[in-house]
Amino acid sequence: MDKLIYFDNAATTPVRKEVLDTILPYFSEHYGNASSVYSIARESKKAIDKAREQVANALGAEPAEIFFTAGGSESDNWALKGIAESMSSKGKHIITSVIEHHAILHTCEYLESKGFEVTYLPVDEYGKVRIEDLKAAIRPDTILISIMFANNEIGTIEPIAEIGKIAKENGIYFHTDAVQAVGHVKIDVKEMNIDMLSLSGHKLGAPKGIGALYIRKGVKLKSFIHGGAQERGRRAGTENVPGIVGLGKAIEIAVNEMDEVTPKLIKMRDKLITELTSKISHTKLNGHPVDRLPGNVNLSFEFIEGESMLLFLDMNGICASSGSACTSGSLDPSHVLLSIGLPHEKAHGSLRLTLGHMNTEEEVDYIIEKLPPIVQRLRDMSPLYEEYIKNNK
Amino acid sequence: MEYSAKVMDHFMNPRNVGEIEDASGVGTVGNAKCGDIMKVYLKIENGIIEDAKFKTFGCGAAVATSSMATELVKGKTIQEALEITNKAVMEALDGLPPVKVHCSCLAEEALHAALWDYAEKNNIVIEGLEKPVDDIDELHNLPEE
């Protein structure tokens, strides 16, 4: 196979052809500033309104509840810091989980430095937050619960509707980082009692640098970026019209195609899991076997290290990722894998394959053929494997 | 982060992978917690390092530095072997990305650990060689997370 095989759709996705075609005129043709009065400006304004409606429809929200941002991290920062600020007279306690993305965890650390208290809920062996832990963590001064919709590394889908219900019963705002879930699983913010939801464009076929925050009507969330009156005075800055148009188009396609694409992804995902765990000994699936993103595969291969595996896969034209320290730029492997109870050496030997609508059965078969000899080659070189073989002779 | 062509060559085609059954000295450094373990086997005869082999659990740089360190040490006297520093290994590989420099330190330590083992087995003192600190036993004493 000569072409590139892209199995890292949770990292980012290519901009879809249909999306790119829709966006292009907004660079040099309909370039007007949406705040101006002349006709090309009205074109921009109209495009933004349409995209807002497309995003709202995808979430079961009202267009007035959608605010465009520069991406998932900004949305997360806005939701957490904004609620912390506006609710601090009621209390200073926030509940989140240990497996959140760093956009949440590092924001929480920042808030702790400003006098807020944060409870980091543990997760079970599959990466799920336990409802009883959540209930036990709630205090009279709890102002916010922020739990991710689905985990970016292990793909586990959290019990969002249950969490939403508990938050509502207790009069606590509920935010969810749904960057990995939007466009991939069904979301209804009203049914699930979600007060705020972060999403990102580049995870679903839109460009990088565009995202949104859904803010339920009535939620007290102040402006985060101060300046002009864009986004009804709540997020200043001249709108990224091409990005916004692209996000609207991409999310609409993703939601429309979901019923058709999801079963295909699940079939490929489960084939990868079944085949790779049976062909390669000492392999473990990380994350929940069923409540899992349709495109997420995360496996740990004992006795080997992830980056070495990625380099060999790259030689075979396959793009994937790992929770190994060597790929994180620190000495510690993924906090998510450690949180589900993996010892360090198994966390270092993890491989994440994330599928998208463009992946094919043929590509799946290709990696099923290529990976086992790579793992064996690295095991033959590993002192841990040598030790294991000697002890089990 | 990008590896030099030499690093990639030594990663893809590592020299001296394996074990030496009757090794004169064996040294293991690093631990699974940080993600790198190097085990170096040396065959020493008449003060000359006749053969060197390794097994490594680790990233591309860890494998490449193990490969290069064992290449450099072969045919050297013990004193010459002590002069193989992490810097020398790195230079021989045309450099390493900054986050990977610690891998080259492990390679130096692994050589020293194997030499230390040799000295202990033969009741000799190798001038300038200090007792290596890292040990594979750390693997079994990981703190509870």
XYZ file of C-alpha atoms in Angstrom:
538
model
C 0.000 0.000 0.000
C 1.656 3.254 -1.106
C -0.742 5.786 0.283
C -0.843 7.205 3.743
C -3.129 5.430 6.173
C -4.490 7.875 8.675
C -5.599 6.299 11.951
C -5.321 9.377 14.143
C -8.675 11.056 13.661
C -8.936 11.880 17.363
C -5.861 14.092 16.987
C -7.266 15.967 14.038
C -9.128 15.332 10.793
C -8.599 16.568 7.258
C -11.026 19.272 6.144
C -13.725 17.536 4.154
C -13.913 18.342 0.457
C -17.523 19.572 0.700
C -16.556 21.716 3.672
C -13.557 23.224 1.904
C -15.695 24.066 -1.149
C -18.204 25.822 1.079
C -15.518 27.786 2.908
C -13.379 29.042 0.029
C -15.611 31.912 -1.157
C -15.448 33.418 2.340
C -11.757 34.181 2.031
C -11.654 36.491 -0.941
C -15.194 36.888 -2.242
C -17.463 37.263 0.769
C -14.765 38.791 2.921
C -16.888 41.504 4.503
C -16.776 42.187 8.210
C -20.099 40.943 9.541
C -20.419 44.068 11.681
C -20.497 46.397 8.631
C -23.649 47.511 6.811
C -22.917 46.995 3.110
C -23.936 44.002 1.053
C -20.826 41.785 1.267
C -20.938 42.233 5.024
C -24.520 41.069 5.049
C -23.325 37.968 3.209
C -20.951 37.226 6.086
C -23.628 37.863 8.658
C -26.021 35.542 6.858
C -23.385 32.797 6.666
C -22.674 33.064 10.391
C -26.392 32.874 11.195
C -26.738 29.775 9.065
C -23.752 28.071 10.693
C -25.076 28.913 14.139
C -28.314 27.206 13.217
C -26.462 24.143 11.871
C -24.476 23.802 15.096
C -27.587 24.331 17.232
C -29.498 21.677 15.277
C -26.705 19.174 15.817
C -26.970 19.563 19.573
C -30.703 20.071 20.047
C -30.013 23.652 21.107
C -31.327 27.083 20.080
C -29.125 29.143 17.729
C -28.971 31.885 20.364
C -27.289 29.410 22.686
C -24.291 28.827 20.375
C -21.172 31.002 20.704
C -18.273 30.591 18.314
C -14.761 30.450 19.791
C -11.264 29.687 18.545
C -11.532 26.032 19.540
C -12.098 23.465 22.264
C -9.484 24.818 24.653
C -10.948 28.313 24.580
C -14.447 26.924 25.121
C -13.255 24.909 28.127
C -11.401 27.877 29.596
C -14.381 30.137 29.098
C -16.861 27.747 30.728
C -14.724 27.000 33.778
C -13.232 30.410 34.468
C -16.500 32.112 33.589
C -18.611 30.062 36.003
C -15.925 30.324 38.687
C -16.104 34.087 38.409
C -19.847 34.540 38.195
C -20.710 31.970 40.882
C -17.959 32.595 43.427
C -20.410 34.301 45.788
C -22.346 31.011 46.002
C -19.310 28.800 46.427
C -15.850 27.913 45.257
C -16.077 24.167 44.725
C -15.798 22.486 41.321
C -16.132 18.792 40.485
C -14.347 17.266 37.513
C -12.626 13.951 36.740
C -9.042 12.726 36.646
C -9.256 11.753 32.969
C -10.196 15.157 31.533
C -8.236 16.781 28.739
C -5.518 19.174 29.902
C -7.643 22.096 28.741
C -9.866 21.238 31.725
C -7.234 19.933 34.163
C -4.836 22.821 33.763
C -7.674 25.338 33.946
C -8.764 23.678 37.198
C -5.207 23.919 38.526
C -5.233 27.598 37.648
C -8.526 28.057 39.493
C -7.096 26.241 42.519
C -4.309 28.822 42.551
C -7.057 31.467 42.704
C -8.670 29.946 45.785
C -11.130 27.483 44.247
C -11.360 23.910 45.438
C -11.515 21.129 42.876
C -12.577 17.511 43.413
C -11.115 15.189 40.794
C -13.387 12.163 40.588
C -11.601 8.863 40.035
C -12.762 6.504 37.283
C -13.308 2.753 37.151
C -11.104 0.349 35.199
C -12.917 1.281 31.982
C -12.514 4.992 32.535
C -16.055 5.689 33.679
C -16.994 8.118 36.413
C -19.074 6.379 39.094
C -22.357 8.105 39.814
C -22.086 7.351 43.547
C -18.701 9.111 43.656
C -20.242 12.133 41.988
C -23.144 12.229 44.448
C -20.770 11.933 47.373
C -18.591 14.773 46.089
C -21.422 17.304 45.841
C -21.331 19.985 48.541
C -23.488 23.024 49.301
C -20.759 25.221 47.812
C -20.373 23.209 44.589
C -20.876 25.573 41.671
C -19.890 23.456 38.671
C -19.579 19.884 37.475
C -17.413 19.426 34.389
C -17.151 15.896 33.004
C -16.039 15.088 29.483
C -18.572 13.480 27.130
C -16.100 10.934 25.791
C -12.439 10.432 26.507
C -9.941 11.358 23.802
C -7.498 8.539 24.553
C -9.524 5.491 25.490
C -12.834 6.484 23.898
C -14.989 5.720 26.921
C -18.338 7.510 26.856
C -19.342 8.921 30.231
C -22.879 8.635 31.682
C -23.662 12.196 30.655
C -27.474 12.069 30.941
C -27.242 10.689 34.489
C -24.685 13.317 35.467
C -26.871 16.022 33.924
C -29.862 14.842 35.911
C -27.946 14.895 39.201
C -26.517 18.331 38.459
C -29.980 19.656 37.737
C -31.509 18.123 40.885
C -28.793 19.786 42.932
C -28.961 23.143 41.195
C -25.356 22.907 39.960
C -24.193 23.970 36.523
C -23.038 21.105 34.297
C -20.409 21.572 31.618
C -19.154 18.855 29.301
C -16.079 18.864 27.091
C -17.613 17.110 24.072
C -14.753 17.750 21.659
C -14.402 14.023 20.870
C -18.111 13.266 20.854
C -19.780 15.925 18.709
C -20.464 14.584 15.251
C -19.639 11.047 16.374
C -22.364 10.193 18.902
C -25.894 11.491 19.399
C -26.139 14.485 21.661
C -29.214 16.317 22.893
C -28.296 19.044 25.343
C -31.883 19.487 26.562
C -32.571 15.813 27.170
C -29.174 15.378 28.824
C -29.526 18.513 30.978
C -26.262 19.974 29.739
C -25.757 23.644 30.629
C -22.549 24.187 28.688
C -20.822 22.113 26.026
C -17.447 22.630 24.347
C -16.807 21.503 20.800
C -14.039 21.821 18.263
C -14.169 22.017 14.470
C -11.020 20.173 13.450
C -12.115 16.930 15.107
C -15.026 16.594 12.697
C -13.827 17.711 9.296
C -13.824 21.486 9.796
C -10.649 23.614 9.902
C -8.446 24.127 12.966
C -8.934 27.295 14.978
C -12.711 27.173 15.200
C -14.896 25.837 17.970
C -17.986 26.695 19.904
C -19.432 26.815 23.360
C -23.083 25.994 23.861
C -24.391 28.059 26.755
C -27.929 27.206 27.834
C -30.196 30.217 27.983
C -30.130 31.592 31.510
C -26.634 30.386 32.458
C -24.657 33.193 34.045
C -21.491 33.241 32.015
C -19.685 36.495 31.498
C -17.656 37.585 28.525
C -14.205 36.019 28.366
C -12.666 37.914 25.466
C -13.468 41.616 25.893
C -13.783 44.003 22.995
C -16.422 44.486 20.317
C -20.039 43.364 20.426
C -19.611 40.156 18.406
C -21.404 37.008 19.586
C -24.001 39.198 21.328
C -21.355 40.886 23.422
C -20.094 37.673 24.965
C -17.104 36.869 22.775
C -15.374 39.821 21.144
C -13.256 39.655 18.007
C -14.083 39.839 14.316
C -15.677 36.546 13.430
C -13.624 33.821 11.754
C -16.206 33.579 8.997
C -14.562 30.801 6.923
C -14.021 28.757 10.075
C -17.564 29.311 11.279
C -19.022 28.406 7.874
C -16.828 25.306 7.818
C -17.867 24.235 11.306
C -21.544 24.610 10.418
C -21.198 22.607 7.232
C -19.023 19.883 8.783
C -21.245 19.365 11.794
C -24.325 19.170 9.584
C -22.737 16.498 7.394
C -21.456 14.540 10.404
C -24.871 14.470 12.048
C -26.687 13.619 8.812
C -24.278 10.784 8.052
C -24.074 9.438 11.576
C -26.621 6.641 11.181
C -24.796 5.405 8.103
C -21.192 5.905 9.246
C -21.423 4.722 12.859
C -22.120 1.038 12.146
C -19.241 0.972 9.633
C -16.860 2.479 12.163
C -17.982 0.114 14.907
C -17.468 -2.848 12.600
C -13.913 -1.752 11.735
C -13.173 -0.828 15.357
C -14.316 -4.196 16.694
C -12.461 -6.069 13.980
C -9.233 -4.295 14.941
C -9.792 -5.049 18.622
C -10.690 -8.710 18.078
C -7.984 -9.463 15.538
C -5.129 -7.611 17.200
C -5.852 -8.988 20.673
C -6.046 -12.524 19.294
C -2.998 -12.266 17.022
C -0.765 -10.573 19.589
C -0.360 -12.161 23.024
C -0.275 -10.072 26.198
C -2.508 -7.411 24.720
C -5.173 -5.525 26.599
C -7.998 -3.298 25.423
C -8.066 0.030 27.252
C -11.415 1.712 27.775
C -14.957 0.428 27.797
C -15.739 -2.402 25.347
C -19.230 -1.115 24.474
C -19.723 2.437 25.753
C -16.974 3.648 23.524
C -16.544 6.086 20.639
C -17.280 4.291 17.349
C -13.813 5.007 15.964
C -11.600 4.478 19.003
C -9.214 1.562 19.498
C -6.724 1.705 22.371
C -4.558 -1.310 23.102
C -1.612 -1.954 25.410
C 1.059 -4.362 24.258
C 3.152 -5.612 27.138
C 6.961 -5.457 27.157
C 7.304 -2.768 24.484
C 7.306 0.986 24.288
C 4.869 3.028 22.226
C 7.091 5.430 20.341
C 9.111 2.597 18.822
C 5.863 1.103 17.583
C 4.769 4.428 16.076
C 8.086 4.801 14.241
C 7.717 1.375 12.654
C 4.077 2.040 11.781
C 5.149 5.336 10.220
C 7.660 3.409 8.091
C 4.664 1.454 6.821
C 2.726 4.636 6.103
C 0.442 4.311 9.102
C -0.271 7.313 11.348
C -1.252 6.442 14.921
C -0.599 7.674 18.443
C 0.464 6.379 21.838
C 0.162 7.267 25.508
C 3.855 6.636 26.027
C 5.905 9.275 27.807
C 8.188 9.550 24.811
C 5.319 10.909 22.773
C 4.088 13.275 25.476
C 7.268 15.267 25.948
C 7.376 14.365 29.633
C 8.690 11.387 31.545
C 5.240 10.198 32.549
C 2.914 8.227 30.345
C -0.689 9.261 29.789
C -2.570 10.339 32.924
C -5.672 8.647 31.520
C -4.037 5.227 31.245
C -2.561 5.540 34.737
C -6.009 6.553 36.039
C -7.630 3.349 34.798
C -5.041 1.411 36.760
C -2.455 0.558 34.124
C 1.076 0.132 35.489
C 3.623 2.419 33.871
C 5.117 -0.179 31.552
C 1.727 -1.046 30.058
C 0.840 2.616 29.700
C 4.107 3.175 27.813
C 3.178 0.344 25.454
C -0.163 1.715 24.382
C -1.338 2.296 20.854
C -4.317 4.431 19.875
C -5.947 4.022 16.483
C -8.813 6.403 15.801
C -10.883 5.812 12.708
C -12.806 8.261 10.600
C -15.317 8.098 7.780
C -12.500 7.944 5.229
C -10.923 4.752 6.576
C -11.600 1.494 4.764
C -11.770 -2.226 5.538
C -8.689 -2.634 3.357
C -6.707 -0.276 5.591
C -7.912 -2.141 8.668
C -6.695 -5.424 7.178
C -3.377 -3.805 6.303
C -2.600 -2.791 9.877
C -3.794 -6.178 11.182
C -1.156 -7.696 8.909
C 1.614 -5.179 9.657
C 1.371 -4.729 13.408
C 2.012 -8.229 14.831
C 5.556 -8.557 13.368
C 6.390 -5.025 14.563
C 5.344 -5.907 18.115
C 7.303 -9.164 17.944
C 10.385 -7.426 16.628
C 10.311 -4.952 19.518
C 9.640 -7.721 22.036
C 12.659 -9.642 20.761
C 14.673 -6.560 21.628
C 13.061 -6.004 25.032
C 14.739 -6.958 28.325
C 11.266 -7.125 29.911
C 10.180 -9.781 27.423
C 13.445 -11.652 27.949
C 12.789 -11.632 31.705
C 9.220 -12.812 31.172
C 10.289 -15.692 28.900
C 12.970 -16.807 31.368
C 10.539 -16.758 34.283
C 7.917 -18.738 32.378
C 10.053 -21.436 30.860
C 10.713 16.362 16.899
C 12.768 14.686 14.273
C 15.492 12.063 14.448
C 18.674 12.240 12.390
C 19.106 9.717 9.565
C 21.743 7.979 11.670
C 19.397 7.596 14.630
C 16.733 6.163 12.335
C 19.268 3.770 10.823
C 20.356 2.490 14.231
C 16.711 2.233 15.295
C 15.528 0.382 12.206
C 18.640 -1.786 11.935
C 20.024 -1.959 15.441
C 23.504 -3.473 15.771
C 24.291 -5.984 18.502
C 20.782 -6.858 19.650
C 20.799 -9.964 21.807
C 22.371 -11.635 24.785
C 25.806 -13.058 25.545
C 25.380 -16.373 27.348
C 28.727 -16.282 29.171
C 28.991 -12.517 29.516
C 31.802 -11.105 31.618
C 29.568 -8.292 32.809
C 25.880 -7.435 32.526
C 24.400 -4.073 33.391
C 20.778 -2.977 33.488
C 19.719 0.627 33.970
C 16.533 2.641 33.749
C 13.080 1.535 34.769
C 9.690 0.964 33.260
C 8.282 3.994 35.056
C 10.203 6.435 32.877
C 9.806 4.155 29.885
C 13.388 3.137 29.188
C 15.305 0.039 30.267
C 18.690 -0.866 28.819
C 20.497 -4.106 29.442
C 24.069 -4.356 28.180
C 26.154 -7.556 27.984
C 29.946 -7.340 27.665
C 32.439 -10.058 26.821
C 35.826 -9.009 28.155
C 39.062 -10.855 27.505
C 42.529 -9.693 28.530
C 41.174 -6.255 29.340
C 39.662 -5.838 25.884
C 35.944 -5.694 25.206
C 35.641 -8.445 22.634
C 31.883 -8.324 22.229
C 28.879 -6.274 23.315
C 25.162 -6.948 23.023
C 22.034 -5.239 24.286
C 18.320 -5.489 24.902
C 16.315 -2.298 25.246
C 12.760 -1.394 26.178
C 12.291 2.158 25.043
C 11.751 4.721 22.359
C 13.573 5.104 19.057
C 16.366 7.116 20.660
C 16.828 4.538 23.410
C 17.270 1.747 20.864
C 19.588 3.825 18.684
C 21.816 4.918 21.581
C 22.057 1.298 22.808
C 23.036 0.224 19.336
C 25.639 2.972 18.966
C 27.072 2.563 22.460
C 27.643 -1.166 21.920
C 29.239 -0.419 18.551
C 31.595 2.138 20.073
C 32.644 -0.055 22.967
C 33.641 -3.100 20.935
C 37.412 -3.591 20.692
C 38.136 -0.973 23.323
C 40.111 -1.406 26.537
C 38.229 -0.935 29.780
C 39.780 2.482 30.294
C 38.862 3.509 26.744
C 35.344 2.225 27.347
C 34.993 4.561 30.313
C 35.609 7.449 27.970
C 32.497 6.659 25.965
C 30.284 9.401 27.367
C 26.702 10.179 26.519
C 28.082 13.084 24.505
C 30.206 10.735 22.423
C 27.218 8.481 21.740
C 25.103 11.460 20.800
C 27.749 12.893 18.473
C 28.176 9.525 16.776
C 24.436 9.588 16.067
C 24.551 13.136 14.621
C 22.669 14.460 17.642
C 19.399 13.806 19.422
C 16.305 15.961 19.957
C 16.610 17.801 23.331
C 13.883 15.680 25.023
C 15.830 12.547 24.143
C 19.201 13.487 25.603
C 18.454 11.424 28.721
C 18.454 8.307 26.510
C 22.114 8.872 25.721
C 22.805 9.204 29.454
C 21.185 5.798 29.954
C 23.477 4.274 27.346
C 26.552 5.576 29.182
C 25.164 4.331 32.500
C 24.370 0.905 31.041
C 27.985 0.487 29.879
C 29.221 1.556 33.305
C 26.819 -0.847 35.015
C 28.102 -3.751 32.911
C 31.693 -2.799 33.676
C 30.847 -2.543 37.383
C 29.353 -6.029 37.251
C 32.509 -7.301 35.588
C 34.694 -5.661 38.259
C 32.599 -7.121 41.070
C 32.651 -10.623 39.587
C 36.417 -10.485 39.248
C 37.156 -8.649 42.479
C 38.925 -5.836 40.747
C 38.666 -2.080 40.994
C 38.302 -0.130 37.773
C 39.793 3.283 38.288
C 37.349 6.103 37.658
C 34.280 3.864 37.654
C 31.565 4.713 40.145
C 28.838 2.384 41.309
C 25.837 2.794 39.011
C 22.667 3.922 40.769
C 19.927 2.881 38.425
C 18.754 -0.666 38.724
C 16.087 -2.775 37.116
C 14.865 -3.614 40.638
C 13.157 -0.246 40.646
C 10.702 -1.942 38.355
C 9.503 -4.089 41.213
C 9.408 -1.257 43.710
C 7.175 1.162 41.855
C 5.309 3.505 44.154
C 1.567 2.912 44.278
C -0.241 5.361 42.051
